[in-house]
Amino acid sequence: MEKEITITEFAEELRTRLEDGKTVDCCKTELLRLADLITDKIGHEKILVSWQD
């Protein structure tokens, strides 16, 4: 079932999942959509990252 939610709601769900140690594999398609949106809307903003393999 698809439903439309705000970016804030999506971010809150991701934050909760990550803080609770849950996987975000369920959201792969949505994360790719978010990446596209970020590229289009705020692509020049900076973020501090610490990538892990």
Short mmCIF file of C-alpha atoms in Angstrom, two decimals:
data_model
loop_
_atom_site.label_atom_id
_atom_site.label_comp_id
_atom_site.label_asym_id
_atom_site.label_seq_id
_atom_site.Cartn_x
_atom_site.Cartn_y
_atom_site.Cartn_z
CA MET A 1 0.00 0.00 0.00
CA GLU A 2 1.37 3.38 -0.98
CA LYS A 3 0.56 6.59 0.83
CA GLU A 4 1.95 10.08 0.55
CA ILE A 5 3.74 11.47 3.61
CA THR A 6 5.81 14.57 4.25
CA ILE A 7 9.59 14.51 4.14
CA THR A 8 9.55 15.30 7.87
CA GLU A 9 7.42 12.23 8.59
CA PHE A 10 9.74 10.09 6.49
CA ALA A 11 12.81 11.50 8.25
CA GLU A 12 11.27 10.84 11.68
CA GLU A 13 10.54 7.21 10.72
CA LEU A 14 14.09 6.75 9.43
CA ARG A 15 15.54 8.30 12.60
CA THR A 16 13.43 6.02 14.80
CA ARG A 17 14.42 2.93 12.82
CA LEU A 18 18.11 3.80 12.97
CA GLU A 19 18.06 4.67 16.67
CA ASP A 20 16.22 1.41 17.47
CA GLY A 21 18.76 -0.61 15.49
CA LYS A 22 16.19 -1.62 12.88
CA THR A 23 17.04 -2.06 9.23
CA VAL A 24 16.12 0.53 6.63
CA ASP A 25 16.21 -2.07 3.84
CA CYS A 26 12.43 -1.79 3.68
CA CYS A 27 12.81 1.79 2.49
CA LYS A 28 15.31 1.37 -0.35
CA THR A 29 13.00 2.73 -3.06
CA GLU A 30 11.96 5.62 -0.85
CA LEU A 31 15.58 6.42 0.02
CA LEU A 32 16.40 6.57 -3.68
CA ARG A 33 13.44 8.94 -4.21
CA LEU A 34 14.69 11.04 -1.30
CA ALA A 35 18.17 11.15 -2.83
CA ASP A 36 16.66 12.50 -6.05
CA LEU A 37 14.66 15.10 -4.14
CA ILE A 38 17.70 16.16 -2.15
CA THR A 39 19.73 16.51 -5.35
CA ASP A 40 17.03 18.69 -6.89
CA LYS A 41 16.17 20.84 -3.86
CA ILE A 42 19.21 21.17 -1.58
CA GLY A 43 22.04 19.58 -3.53
CA HIS A 44 24.56 22.30 -2.65
CA GLU A 45 24.14 22.10 1.12
CA LYS A 46 26.97 20.44 3.11
CA ILE A 47 26.78 17.52 5.54
CA LEU A 48 29.45 15.96 7.73
CA VAL A 49 29.78 12.24 6.98
CA SER A 50 31.69 9.30 8.37
CA TRP A 51 31.19 6.53 5.82
CA GLN A 52 31.47 2.90 6.90
CA ASP A 53 32.03 -0.02 4.54
#
